[in-house]
Every structure is written in structure tokens, then in C-alpha cells.
């Protein structure tokens, strides 16, 4: 097993360290870069550094439209691995990257090849593949997966400009989150597990109003216009990615309140592909059966409109899947243990871990409904997948990679 080579003034990563990094704008830092690319749009160099690493990085893809809960999901996921996720220390304050002991989350907005003005001039949205550099995304995700550090560009959401790059060292788990993690087949093939957050139009609208109107002072008209303007490209380039996802969290209006369009009570479906290596779908009561369960009674307090679970097999884009559904919301989060104890294959390390995670983050959006519950469970499943993959690689490295 190769030991990491260290010839750098930079910070060391506990498992992997890098031997060089490229400077930008003429500023020379370390040498030995094996690859770099000149970005015409921003005169930056982005590169890959030589590295020897003890283990390969596991890559997770999380796809969703903007404002659909990716950041919230990431906070739940990194919490499952322990430790807080923070932006790179001493770096660009507008960096989109979050680093914790185990995970590094990079935002694929950083691969926008056109800045805000560029997109306006060309009349394309950020969702359009022409506004994104998939060659570079592929090269850099591949390099990180192989244990090489990269100089990743930064898209600055404050200025709308492409900023100088930041160094990303290979973590144990790399999460690529954003609009297009499964769009390009080369990038898709690098993913060890993929998730799509599928938020229905009604719910997306309700969330946007809540955030952009209540918290950011936007008008109702401008929110509607922005959703409408994005919709054709969303339908063409973002939504189709869900067919490739190993797990989809679908968020719909409740069916418990006839005609409800407030988007407060939600019906959430966790769609889990069968036959994915190291991923055994969660089930309720009896694996493979079709179950409908109203848990409200002596052990679970439910106010109107109550809670209903459904579970069973289905097909999704021609694939066999298991679907777990929760409609409604919890009154008392501590009572979630009652529901947790009826779920199997949830990959907890101790009894009540799901409930503990949910209670720990009770202030996150969706903590009283299926969005928080299923995001937490998927986080635990990813931890399990990671541990199984590492164990398998340690035994038979070549076989585990296949
Ligand atoms: N499960 C949820 N339940 C209710 N509201 C939610 C939920 N998840 C997200 N939201 C709403 O959507 C907003 C955006 O959430 P979040 O920042 O996690 O999404 P995002 O996809 O990372 O957004 P962006 O891409 O715009 O940064 C939150 O401020 C909240 O108002
Ligand atoms: O879809 C998006 C991110 O998920 C953004 O719209 C895109 O990145 C452009 O950002 P900005 O509006 O800050 O220029």
C-alpha cells in the first residue's frame, strides 16, 4: 500500500496528503502538477496534483433543483458521520465547499463555465449544460476518486463571478451536490451511490415563497417568474436524472387533506432501487409485502390530519424498487422511536439512532415529517455503504472496485 507523499506547505489531510498544488494568476505555489487547464472565461488555472493515497475516495451524487433541500440534507448526512462541516479554513469566504473529518461536499455550481453576465449575454440558464463545464467536472471528480488533489474553480453566488480556484484534497467521502451530478455519463459512472431530491412543483413553490418571500423580501410575482423561467430547462436537463438515482426522495402534497395546496403537510416517498451493491432497501414490517399502516394510537400522538405509512414493491423507470411512504407529520419527535422500531434495514449502529439524529436536528426544515426522516435514513445507509465498501476493498481491492 502506498504511503502518501508529502512535499507541501499546505495543511495535511490525515489519510492523504498532496505533493503539489498549482497557483493561479501567475502566483507560483508548489510544483509537480500533472495536469492543468486554462479556463477561457476567467483566466484561471485549475489542476490536479500528484498524490499517493492509502485509499480511494467514495463518491456520492446528490441532485436537485435549487432551493430543494440539498444543504439541509448535507447537514444531516455529515452529522451522521460526526463532526461539523465547515468551509475550507482561510479560503475564499464565498466558497461553496463544506469539509468535515470524513466528508467533503462540493457544489457543482462551481463548474459553471459561464458567469452570471455570460449567461445573460448568451440567454442561457445555469441549468443548461452549455453553461457548465462537464469535461472539467469529470476530470476533477475522477482525479479526487483516484486520490489526487485538484484545484477546483469557485462560482461566487454573491458576485455572480468565477473566482480563483481552491484546493480540494481527497476525502474519505466526496459528495458532489447540485444541478447535474448524474447528467454526464462519465461523471455518473464515477458515483458509488446517487440520490435525487424530487420536489413537486407545488411544494417547491411553497418552499420558495417561505424562503425567498419571507426571508429574502422577494415578491410573489418575481418568485413565480423565476420558477417559470427555469422550468423548461429543469424539465429537459435536471428532472430526467432521477431515472439514474439509487434513491429518490419524492416530496408531494398530502393526500390526507383533500384539495390541500398549502405545502405544509407533506407526503414523502423514499424510492429505493433493488440490486444496488452494498445498499439493502429499508422495509416496514415484512420485506417485499405491501403494507399500509396508520401508527396513530397509544404510542404515537397524532393531531389532524394524522400519519399514514405505505410500503411495497414497485417499478420506477423500468427498475425494480421498494417504496416507503410517509404522509403527515409528527406531533412529538421523541415518539418517533415507535415508528423507527418497526422499520428494518435502517443501518443504525444502536437502537434509536434515527430518533436521536432527528431530535438532534429538530430545528432543521422537515424534521417533523418524512423529508427529515428519510434524509436521515439515507444518511445512515450511506454510512453503511461506505463501511461495507471499505471493508470489501481491504479484503479484495480489485473485486470491490468492480
Ligand atoms: N424538508 C423541508 N421542509 C420544509 N421546507 C424545506 C425543507 N427543505 C428545505 N426547505 C426550504 O427550502 C429552503 C432551501 O433549503 P436548502 O437550503 O436546504 O436547499 P438547497 O437545495 O441547498 O438550496 P440552494 O441550492 O438554493 O442553496 C429552506 O430555507 C426551507 O425554507
Ligand atoms: O440553480 C442554481 C444553483 O443551484 C443557481 O441558479 C445557479 O448556480 C446560478 O446562481 P446565481 O443565481 O447565484 O447566479
GROMACS .gro file of C-alpha atoms and ligand atoms in nm:
model
  447
    1UNK     CA    1   0.000   0.000   0.000
    2UNK     CA    2   0.148   0.334  -0.098
    3UNK     CA    3   0.213   0.587   0.174
    4UNK     CA    4   0.110   0.942   0.095
    5UNK     CA    5   0.395   1.154  -0.035
    6UNK     CA    6   0.425   1.489   0.143
    7UNK     CA    7   0.610   1.788  -0.003
    8UNK     CA    8   0.393   2.079   0.074
    9UNK     CA    9   0.346   2.380   0.286
   10UNK     CA   10  -0.029   2.325   0.284
   11UNK     CA   11  -0.240   2.166   0.557
   12UNK     CA   12  -0.218   1.791   0.579
   13UNK     CA   13  -0.513   1.563   0.545
   14UNK     CA   14  -0.496   1.277   0.797
   15UNK     CA   15  -0.534   0.999   0.542
   16UNK     CA   16  -0.399   1.157   0.227
   17UNK     CA   17  -0.167   1.445   0.167
   18UNK     CA   18  -0.071   1.614  -0.153
   19UNK     CA   19   0.262   1.671  -0.315
   20UNK     CA   20   0.186   1.987  -0.506
   21UNK     CA   21  -0.069   2.248  -0.591
   22UNK     CA   22  -0.096   2.484  -0.881
   23UNK     CA   23  -0.102   2.853  -0.828
   24UNK     CA   24  -0.331   3.081  -1.017
   25UNK     CA   25  -0.292   3.418  -1.183
   26UNK     CA   26   0.084   3.370  -1.206
   27UNK     CA   27   0.129   3.307  -0.834
   28UNK     CA   28   0.361   3.010  -0.801
   29UNK     CA   29   0.298   2.774  -0.512
   30UNK     CA   30   0.422   2.413  -0.529
   31UNK     CA   31   0.537   2.215  -0.831
   32UNK     CA   32   0.479   1.865  -0.975
   33UNK     CA   33   0.134   1.925  -1.116
   34UNK     CA   34   0.045   1.664  -1.373
   35UNK     CA   35  -0.243   1.835  -1.536
   36UNK     CA   36  -0.396   2.174  -1.568
   37UNK     CA   37  -0.641   2.353  -1.779
   38UNK     CA   38  -0.672   2.721  -1.871
   39UNK     CA   39  -1.030   2.843  -1.828
   40UNK     CA   40  -1.104   3.095  -2.101
   41UNK     CA   41  -1.384   3.258  -1.904
   42UNK     CA   42  -1.182   3.356  -1.603
   43UNK     CA   43  -0.813   3.319  -1.685
   44UNK     CA   44  -0.775   3.069  -1.402
   45UNK     CA   45  -0.574   2.754  -1.397
   46UNK     CA   46  -0.733   2.453  -1.243
   47UNK     CA   47  -0.530   2.145  -1.189
   48UNK     CA   48  -0.473   1.804  -1.043
   49UNK     CA   49  -0.184   1.738  -0.809
   50UNK     CA   50   0.018   1.420  -0.779
   51UNK     CA   51  -0.075   1.221  -0.473
   52UNK     CA   52  -0.019   0.879  -0.326
   53UNK     CA   53  -0.306   0.772  -0.110
   54UNK     CA   54  -0.389   0.478   0.112
   55UNK     CA   55  -0.750   0.451  -0.001
   56UNK     CA   56  -0.968   0.571  -0.279
   57UNK     CA   57  -1.239   0.825  -0.221
   58UNK     CA   58  -1.601   0.713  -0.233
   59UNK     CA   59  -1.817   0.943  -0.441
   60UNK     CA   60  -2.183   1.021  -0.368
   61UNK     CA   61  -2.401   1.229  -0.601
   62UNK     CA   62  -2.692   1.440  -0.480
   63UNK     CA   63  -2.907   1.601  -0.746
   64UNK     CA   64  -3.187   1.854  -0.703
   65UNK     CA   65  -3.304   2.189  -0.824
   66UNK     CA   66  -3.203   2.497  -0.633
   67UNK     CA   67  -3.391   2.552  -0.305
   68UNK     CA   68  -3.497   2.188  -0.277
   69UNK     CA   69  -3.323   2.096   0.046
   70UNK     CA   70  -2.973   1.987  -0.067
   71UNK     CA   71  -2.796   2.189   0.204
   72UNK     CA   72  -3.030   2.057   0.472
   73UNK     CA   73  -2.972   1.702   0.354
   74UNK     CA   74  -2.594   1.759   0.356
   75UNK     CA   75  -2.609   1.883   0.715
   76UNK     CA   76  -2.797   1.569   0.816
   77UNK     CA   77  -2.553   1.347   0.627
   78UNK     CA   78  -2.235   1.500   0.769
   79UNK     CA   79  -2.387   1.482   1.118
   80UNK     CA   80  -2.429   1.105   1.079
   81UNK     CA   81  -2.054   1.080   1.025
   82UNK     CA   82  -1.989   1.303   1.327
   83UNK     CA   83  -1.821   1.642   1.339
   84UNK     CA   84  -1.933   1.969   1.190
   85UNK     CA   85  -1.887   2.055   0.824
   86UNK     CA   86  -1.719   2.389   0.759
   87UNK     CA   87  -1.591   2.588   0.462
   88UNK     CA   88  -1.219   2.545   0.385
   89UNK     CA   89  -1.020   2.728   0.654
   90UNK     CA   90  -0.855   3.051   0.545
   91UNK     CA   91  -1.002   3.021   0.196
   92UNK     CA   92  -1.249   3.221  -0.008
   93UNK     CA   93  -1.530   3.329   0.227
   94UNK     CA   94  -1.773   3.268  -0.058
   95UNK     CA   95  -1.655   2.910  -0.112
   96UNK     CA   96  -1.940   2.663  -0.166
   97UNK     CA   97  -1.739   2.372  -0.022
   98UNK     CA   98  -1.801   2.209   0.315
   99UNK     CA   99  -1.539   1.994   0.481
  100UNK     CA  100  -1.573   1.764   0.781
  101UNK     CA  101  -1.345   1.487   0.913
  102UNK     CA  102  -1.489   1.227   0.679
  103UNK     CA  103  -1.672   1.413   0.406
  104UNK     CA  104  -1.607   1.690   0.160
  105UNK     CA  105  -1.914   1.833  -0.008
  106UNK     CA  106  -1.854   2.021  -0.330
  107UNK     CA  107  -2.122   2.217  -0.506
  108UNK     CA  108  -2.140   2.158  -0.880
  109UNK     CA  109  -2.231   2.524  -0.936
  110UNK     CA  110  -1.852   2.563  -0.922
  111UNK     CA  111  -1.840   2.408  -1.268
  112UNK     CA  112  -2.049   2.684  -1.424
  113UNK     CA  113  -1.844   2.779  -1.728
  114UNK     CA  114  -2.041   3.099  -1.779
  115UNK     CA  115  -2.072   3.357  -1.505
  116UNK     CA  116  -2.395   3.548  -1.440
  117UNK     CA  117  -2.323   3.809  -1.708
  118UNK     CA  118  -2.208   3.542  -1.954
  119UNK     CA  119  -2.534   3.351  -1.910
  120UNK     CA  120  -2.737   3.667  -1.955
  121UNK     CA  121  -2.549   3.759  -2.273
  122UNK     CA  122  -2.593   3.412  -2.421
  123UNK     CA  123  -2.954   3.382  -2.299
  124UNK     CA  124  -2.898   3.053  -2.115
  125UNK     CA  125  -2.983   2.950  -1.760
  126UNK     CA  126  -2.743   2.783  -1.515
  127UNK     CA  127  -2.938   2.460  -1.571
  128UNK     CA  128  -2.839   2.450  -1.937
  129UNK     CA  129  -2.545   2.213  -1.998
  130UNK     CA  130  -2.388   2.483  -2.219
  131UNK     CA  131  -2.337   2.692  -1.905
  132UNK     CA  132  -2.140   2.413  -1.735
  133UNK     CA  133  -1.801   2.250  -1.792
  134UNK     CA  134  -1.864   1.875  -1.776
  135UNK     CA  135  -1.517   1.786  -1.908
  136UNK     CA  136  -1.355   1.955  -1.612
  137UNK     CA  137  -1.616   1.816  -1.369
  138UNK     CA  138  -1.537   1.465  -1.493
  139UNK     CA  139  -1.159   1.511  -1.485
  140UNK     CA  140  -1.163   1.652  -1.134
  141UNK     CA  141  -1.411   1.409  -0.976
  142UNK     CA  142  -1.214   1.123  -1.135
  143UNK     CA  143  -0.887   1.266  -1.004
  144UNK     CA  144  -1.025   1.301  -0.649
  145UNK     CA  145  -1.164   0.949  -0.665
  146UNK     CA  146  -0.816   0.829  -0.760
  147UNK     CA  147  -0.666   1.010  -0.462
  148UNK     CA  148  -0.538   1.323  -0.635
  149UNK     CA  149  -0.592   1.676  -0.508
  150UNK     CA  150  -0.744   1.924  -0.751
  151UNK     CA  151  -0.765   2.299  -0.793
  152UNK     CA  152  -1.142   2.332  -0.827
  153UNK     CA  153  -1.297   2.650  -0.959
  154UNK     CA  154  -1.538   2.851  -0.742
  155UNK     CA  155  -1.862   3.007  -0.861
  156UNK     CA  156  -1.929   3.304  -0.639
  157UNK     CA  157  -2.303   3.330  -0.571
  158UNK     CA  158  -2.261   3.673  -0.415
  159UNK     CA  159  -2.086   3.840  -0.709
  160UNK     CA  160  -2.203   3.606  -0.984
  161UNK     CA  161  -1.839   3.574  -1.097
  162UNK     CA  162  -1.597   3.283  -1.135
  163UNK     CA  163  -1.341   3.320  -0.855
  164UNK     CA  164  -0.987   3.178  -0.839
  165UNK     CA  165  -0.981   2.806  -0.762
  166UNK     CA  166  -0.949   2.633  -0.425
  167UNK     CA  167  -0.754   2.320  -0.342
  168UNK     CA  168  -0.965   2.010  -0.276
  169UNK     CA  169  -0.781   1.718  -0.119
  170UNK     CA  170  -0.924   1.368  -0.149
  171UNK     CA  171  -1.154   1.294   0.145
  172UNK     CA  172  -1.287   0.956   0.254
  173UNK     CA  173  -1.624   1.051   0.108
  174UNK     CA  174  -1.675   1.311  -0.162
  175UNK     CA  175  -2.030   1.436  -0.210
  176UNK     CA  176  -2.100   1.618  -0.533
  177UNK     CA  177  -2.424   1.809  -0.493
  178UNK     CA  178  -2.602   2.033  -0.735
  179UNK     CA  179  -2.796   2.050  -1.054
  180UNK     CA  180  -2.613   1.792  -1.267
  181UNK     CA  181  -2.431   1.513  -1.080
  182UNK     CA  182  -2.592   1.245  -1.297
  183UNK     CA  183  -2.625   1.437  -1.626
  184UNK     CA  184  -2.293   1.342  -1.785
  185UNK     CA  185  -2.248   0.968  -1.818
  186UNK     CA  186  -1.875   0.988  -1.741
  187UNK     CA  187  -1.945   1.163  -1.408
  188UNK     CA  188  -2.240   0.934  -1.338
  189UNK     CA  189  -2.021   0.628  -1.378
  190UNK     CA  190  -1.789   0.759  -1.106
  191UNK     CA  191  -2.067   0.762  -0.847
  192UNK     CA  192  -2.075   0.490  -0.583
  193UNK     CA  193  -2.425   0.598  -0.483
  194UNK     CA  194  -2.669   0.858  -0.613
  195UNK     CA  195  -2.967   1.041  -0.471
  196UNK     CA  196  -3.226   1.264  -0.632
  197UNK     CA  197  -3.446   1.504  -0.433
  198UNK     CA  198  -3.767   1.522  -0.632
  199UNK     CA  199  -3.973   1.811  -0.502
  200UNK     CA  200  -4.310   1.852  -0.674
  201UNK     CA  201  -4.387   2.188  -0.827
  202UNK     CA  202  -4.650   2.273  -0.564
  203UNK     CA  203  -4.415   2.204  -0.276
  204UNK     CA  204  -4.119   2.377  -0.445
  205UNK     CA  205  -4.336   2.684  -0.486
  206UNK     CA  206  -4.442   2.677  -0.120
  207UNK     CA  207  -4.079   2.643  -0.003
  208UNK     CA  208  -3.962   2.920  -0.236
  209UNK     CA  209  -4.229   3.152  -0.103
  210UNK     CA  210  -4.132   3.069   0.251
  211UNK     CA  211  -3.763   3.136   0.190
  212UNK     CA  212  -3.747   3.400  -0.081
  213UNK     CA  213  -4.053   3.599   0.018
  214UNK     CA  214  -4.049   3.567   0.395
  215UNK     CA  215  -3.671   3.563   0.445
  216UNK     CA  216  -3.530   3.746   0.141
  217UNK     CA  217  -3.803   4.001   0.065
  218UNK     CA  218  -3.875   3.888  -0.294
  219UNK     CA  219  -4.221   3.950  -0.439
  220UNK     CA  220  -4.468   3.671  -0.514
  221UNK     CA  221  -4.461   3.770  -0.882
  222UNK     CA  222  -4.082   3.751  -0.906
  223UNK     CA  223  -4.079   3.408  -0.739
  224UNK     CA  224  -4.340   3.281  -0.984
  225UNK     CA  225  -4.148   3.430  -1.277
  226UNK     CA  226  -3.820   3.273  -1.167
  227UNK     CA  227  -3.977   2.927  -1.130
  228UNK     CA  228  -4.145   2.959  -1.471
  229UNK     CA  229  -3.822   3.076  -1.638
  230UNK     CA  230  -3.630   2.774  -1.507
  231UNK     CA  231  -3.898   2.516  -1.577
  232UNK     CA  232  -3.819   2.423  -1.942
  233UNK     CA  233  -3.451   2.364  -1.862
  234UNK     CA  234  -3.540   2.191  -1.536
  235UNK     CA  235  -3.764   1.951  -1.729
  236UNK     CA  236  -3.504   1.898  -2.001
  237UNK     CA  237  -3.183   1.860  -1.801
  238UNK     CA  238  -3.240   1.818  -1.428
  239UNK     CA  239  -3.554   1.611  -1.377
  240UNK     CA  240  -3.451   1.324  -1.613
  241UNK     CA  241  -3.157   1.246  -1.382
  242UNK     CA  242  -3.392   1.081  -1.134
  243UNK     CA  243  -3.407   0.770  -1.355
  244UNK     CA  244  -3.042   0.703  -1.269
  245UNK     CA  245  -3.066   0.758  -0.893
  246UNK     CA  246  -3.019   0.471  -0.648
  247UNK     CA  247  -3.253   0.651  -0.405
  248UNK     CA  248  -3.513   0.918  -0.477
  249UNK     CA  249  -3.685   1.124  -0.209
  250UNK     CA  250  -4.008   1.243  -0.366
  251UNK     CA  251  -4.197   1.521  -0.190
  252UNK     CA  252  -4.564   1.573  -0.274
  253UNK     CA  253  -4.865   1.749  -0.125
  254UNK     CA  254  -5.051   1.545   0.137
  255UNK     CA  255  -5.337   1.317   0.040
  256UNK     CA  256  -5.472   1.332   0.396
  257UNK     CA  257  -5.631   1.675   0.347
  258UNK     CA  258  -5.850   1.679   0.034
  259UNK     CA  259  -5.754   1.964  -0.201
  260UNK     CA  260  -5.465   2.085   0.017
  261UNK     CA  261  -5.222   2.314  -0.164
  262UNK     CA  262  -5.051   2.484   0.126
  263UNK     CA  263  -4.748   2.257   0.108
  264UNK     CA  264  -4.721   2.234   0.486
  265UNK     CA  265  -4.830   1.875   0.535
  266UNK     CA  266  -4.631   1.652   0.302
  267UNK     CA  267  -4.644   1.306   0.150
  268UNK     CA  268  -4.288   1.185   0.114
  269UNK     CA  269  -4.179   0.875  -0.075
  270UNK     CA  270  -3.842   0.705  -0.044
  271UNK     CA  271  -3.788   0.514  -0.368
  272UNK     CA  272  -3.503   0.265  -0.334
  273UNK     CA  273  -3.356   0.075  -0.627
  274UNK     CA  274  -3.321  -0.301  -0.580
  275UNK     CA  275  -2.995  -0.478  -0.656
  276UNK     CA  276  -2.758  -0.191  -0.574
  277UNK     CA  277  -2.436  -0.328  -0.426
  278UNK     CA  278  -2.397  -0.252  -0.054
  279UNK     CA  279  -2.746  -0.099  -0.037
  280UNK     CA  280  -3.035  -0.301   0.106
  281UNK     CA  281  -3.362  -0.109   0.087
  282UNK     CA  282  -3.539  -0.022   0.411
  283UNK     CA  283  -3.864  -0.205   0.478
  284UNK     CA  284  -4.167  -0.180   0.702
  285UNK     CA  285  -4.276  -0.494   0.893
  286UNK     CA  286  -4.225  -0.752   0.618
  287UNK     CA  287  -3.979  -0.723   0.331
  288UNK     CA  288  -4.145  -0.732  -0.010
  289UNK     CA  289  -4.503  -0.721   0.120
  290UNK     CA  290  -4.744  -0.439   0.055
  291UNK     CA  291  -4.828  -0.262   0.379
  292UNK     CA  292  -5.047   0.029   0.479
  293UNK     CA  293  -5.004   0.146   0.839
  294UNK     CA  294  -5.163   0.421   1.045
  295UNK     CA  295  -4.941   0.431   1.354
  296UNK     CA  296  -5.154   0.682   1.545
  297UNK     CA  297  -5.279   0.526   1.865
  298UNK     CA  298  -5.148   0.469   2.214
  299UNK     CA  299  -4.780   0.505   2.128
  300UNK     CA  300  -4.783   0.785   1.875
  301UNK     CA  301  -4.963   1.113   1.930
  302UNK     CA  302  -5.120   1.240   1.608
  303UNK     CA  303  -5.325   1.551   1.560
  304UNK     CA  304  -5.520   1.625   1.240
  305UNK     CA  305  -5.465   1.503   0.968
  306UNK     CA  306  -5.275   1.212   1.122
  307UNK     CA  307  -4.996   1.000   0.979
  308UNK     CA  308  -5.007   0.719   0.726
  309UNK     CA  309  -4.725   0.492   0.607
  310UNK     CA  310  -4.725   0.279   0.294
  311UNK     CA  311  -4.463   0.031   0.189
  312UNK     CA  312  -4.426  -0.207  -0.101
  313UNK     CA  313  -4.256  -0.309  -0.424
  314UNK     CA  314  -4.296  -0.107  -0.744
  315UNK     CA  315  -4.120  -0.022  -1.069
  316UNK     CA  316  -3.959   0.312  -1.142
  317UNK     CA  317  -3.825   0.394  -1.490
  318UNK     CA  318  -3.823   0.022  -1.561
  319UNK     CA  319  -3.625  -0.064  -1.247
  320UNK     CA  320  -3.748  -0.274  -0.956
  321UNK     CA  321  -3.774  -0.059  -0.646
  322UNK     CA  322  -3.907  -0.067  -0.291
  323UNK     CA  323  -4.106   0.236  -0.186
  324UNK     CA  324  -4.156   0.358   0.169
  325UNK     CA  325  -4.405   0.641   0.204
  326UNK     CA  326  -4.498   0.868   0.491
  327UNK     CA  327  -4.788   1.113   0.469
  328UNK     CA  328  -4.846   1.357   0.756
  329UNK     CA  329  -4.632   1.492   1.035
  330UNK     CA  330  -4.515   1.405   1.384
  331UNK     CA  331  -4.650   1.593   1.685
  332UNK     CA  332  -4.381   1.464   1.920
  333UNK     CA  333  -4.040   1.378   1.779
  334UNK     CA  334  -3.941   1.167   2.079
  335UNK     CA  335  -4.222   0.929   1.987
  336UNK     CA  336  -4.057   0.864   1.651
  337UNK     CA  337  -3.883   0.573   1.823
  338UNK     CA  338  -4.213   0.386   1.790
  339UNK     CA  339  -4.201   0.419   1.410
  340UNK     CA  340  -3.826   0.352   1.398
  341UNK     CA  341  -3.871   0.025   1.585
  342UNK     CA  342  -4.100  -0.102   1.308
  343UNK     CA  343  -3.854  -0.024   1.027
  344UNK     CA  344  -3.582  -0.269   0.924
  345UNK     CA  345  -3.257  -0.236   0.728
  346UNK     CA  346  -3.214   0.121   0.852
  347UNK     CA  347  -2.840   0.068   0.912
  348UNK     CA  348  -2.837   0.211   1.264
  349UNK     CA  349  -2.549   0.128   1.498
  350UNK     CA  350  -2.773   0.130   1.807
  351UNK     CA  351  -3.144   0.119   1.891
  352UNK     CA  352  -3.300   0.461   1.842
  353UNK     CA  353  -3.023   0.619   1.634
  354UNK     CA  354  -3.267   0.761   1.377
  355UNK     CA  355  -3.473   0.922   1.651
  356UNK     CA  356  -3.160   1.056   1.817
  357UNK     CA  357  -3.044   1.217   1.491
  358UNK     CA  358  -3.387   1.366   1.429
  359UNK     CA  359  -3.405   1.509   1.780
  360UNK     CA  360  -3.053   1.649   1.748
  361UNK     CA  361  -3.157   1.848   1.441
  362UNK     CA  362  -3.516   1.922   1.530
  363UNK     CA  363  -3.463   2.281   1.413
  364UNK     CA  364  -3.379   2.175   1.054
  365UNK     CA  365  -3.658   2.212   0.797
  366UNK     CA  366  -3.861   1.893   0.758
  367UNK     CA  367  -3.777   1.746   1.098
  368UNK     CA  368  -4.141   1.673   1.176
  369UNK     CA  369  -4.214   1.486   0.853
  370UNK     CA  370  -4.092   1.228   0.602
  371UNK     CA  371  -3.834   1.460   0.443
  372UNK     CA  372  -3.625   1.472   0.761
  373UNK     CA  373  -3.692   1.107   0.844
  374UNK     CA  374  -3.592   0.976   0.501
  375UNK     CA  375  -3.293   1.210   0.465
  376UNK     CA  376  -3.166   1.080   0.800
  377UNK     CA  377  -3.219   0.719   0.697
  378UNK     CA  378  -3.043   0.772   0.363
  379UNK     CA  379  -2.753   0.929   0.558
  380UNK     CA  380  -2.728   0.614   0.769
  381UNK     CA  381  -2.748   0.395   0.459
  382UNK     CA  382  -2.461   0.592   0.303
  383UNK     CA  383  -2.251   0.540   0.616
  384UNK     CA  384  -2.325   0.168   0.593
  385UNK     CA  385  -2.242   0.158   0.222
  386UNK     CA  386  -1.915   0.338   0.290
  387UNK     CA  387  -1.820   0.094   0.566
  388UNK     CA  388  -1.906  -0.209   0.354
  389UNK     CA  389  -1.711  -0.075   0.057
  390UNK     CA  390  -1.405  -0.003   0.268
  391UNK     CA  391  -1.423  -0.346   0.429
  392UNK     CA  392  -1.457  -0.514   0.090
  393UNK     CA  393  -1.167  -0.317  -0.057
  394UNK     CA  394  -0.947  -0.408   0.234
  395UNK     CA  395  -1.015  -0.776   0.167
  396UNK     CA  396  -1.003  -0.787  -0.212
  397UNK     CA  397  -0.920  -0.444  -0.355
  398UNK     CA  398  -0.969  -0.526  -0.725
  399UNK     CA  399  -1.301  -0.705  -0.678
  400UNK     CA  400  -1.454  -0.434  -0.457
  401UNK     CA  401  -1.386  -0.167  -0.719
  402UNK     CA  402  -1.578  -0.358  -0.988
  403LIG     N1  403  -3.784   1.942   0.428
  403LIG     C1  404  -3.820   2.068   0.418
  403LIG     N2  405  -3.937   2.109   0.468
  403LIG     C2  406  -3.976   2.237   0.456
  403LIG     N3  407  -3.901   2.333   0.396
  403LIG     C3  408  -3.784   2.297   0.346
  403LIG     C4  409  -3.737   2.163   0.356
  403LIG     N4  410  -3.615   2.156   0.297
  403LIG     C5  411  -3.587   2.279   0.253
  403LIG     N5  412  -3.688   2.364   0.283
  403LIG     C6  413  -3.700   2.504   0.247
  403LIG     O1  414  -3.621   2.527   0.135
  403LIG     C7  415  -3.518   2.621   0.164
  403LIG     C8  416  -3.391   2.577   0.093
  403LIG     O2  417  -3.338   2.464   0.158
  403LIG     P1  418  -3.187   2.428   0.134
  403LIG     O3  419  -3.101   2.548   0.157
  403LIG     O4  420  -3.157   2.305   0.213
  403LIG     O5  421  -3.192   2.394  -0.020
  403LIG     P2  422  -3.080   2.396  -0.133
  403LIG     O6  423  -3.124   2.298  -0.235
  403LIG     O7  424  -2.947   2.372  -0.075
  403LIG     O8  425  -3.091   2.543  -0.184
  403LIG     P3  426  -2.990   2.627  -0.279
  403LIG     O9  427  -2.948   2.538  -0.389
  403LIG    O10  428  -3.076   2.739  -0.325
  403LIG    O11  429  -2.880   2.669  -0.188
  403LIG     C9  430  -3.508   2.625   0.317
  403LIG    O12  431  -3.470   2.751   0.363
  403LIG    C10  432  -3.650   2.594   0.358
  403LIG    O13  433  -3.725   2.712   0.353
  404LIG     O1  434  -2.951   2.688  -0.983
  404LIG     C1  435  -2.866   2.743  -0.920
  404LIG     C2  436  -2.786   2.673  -0.817
  404LIG     O2  437  -2.839   2.555  -0.774
  404LIG     C3  438  -2.833   2.885  -0.941
  404LIG     O3  439  -2.940   2.946  -1.003
  404LIG     C4  440  -2.710   2.898  -1.028
  404LIG     O4  441  -2.598   2.840  -0.965
  404LIG     C5  442  -2.681   3.045  -1.054
  404LIG     O5  443  -2.661   3.109  -0.935
  404LIG     P1  444  -2.687   3.264  -0.914
  404LIG     O6  445  -2.834   3.280  -0.924
  404LIG     O7  446  -2.630   3.291  -0.776
  404LIG     O8  447  -2.611   3.334  -1.022
   0.00000   0.00000   0.00000
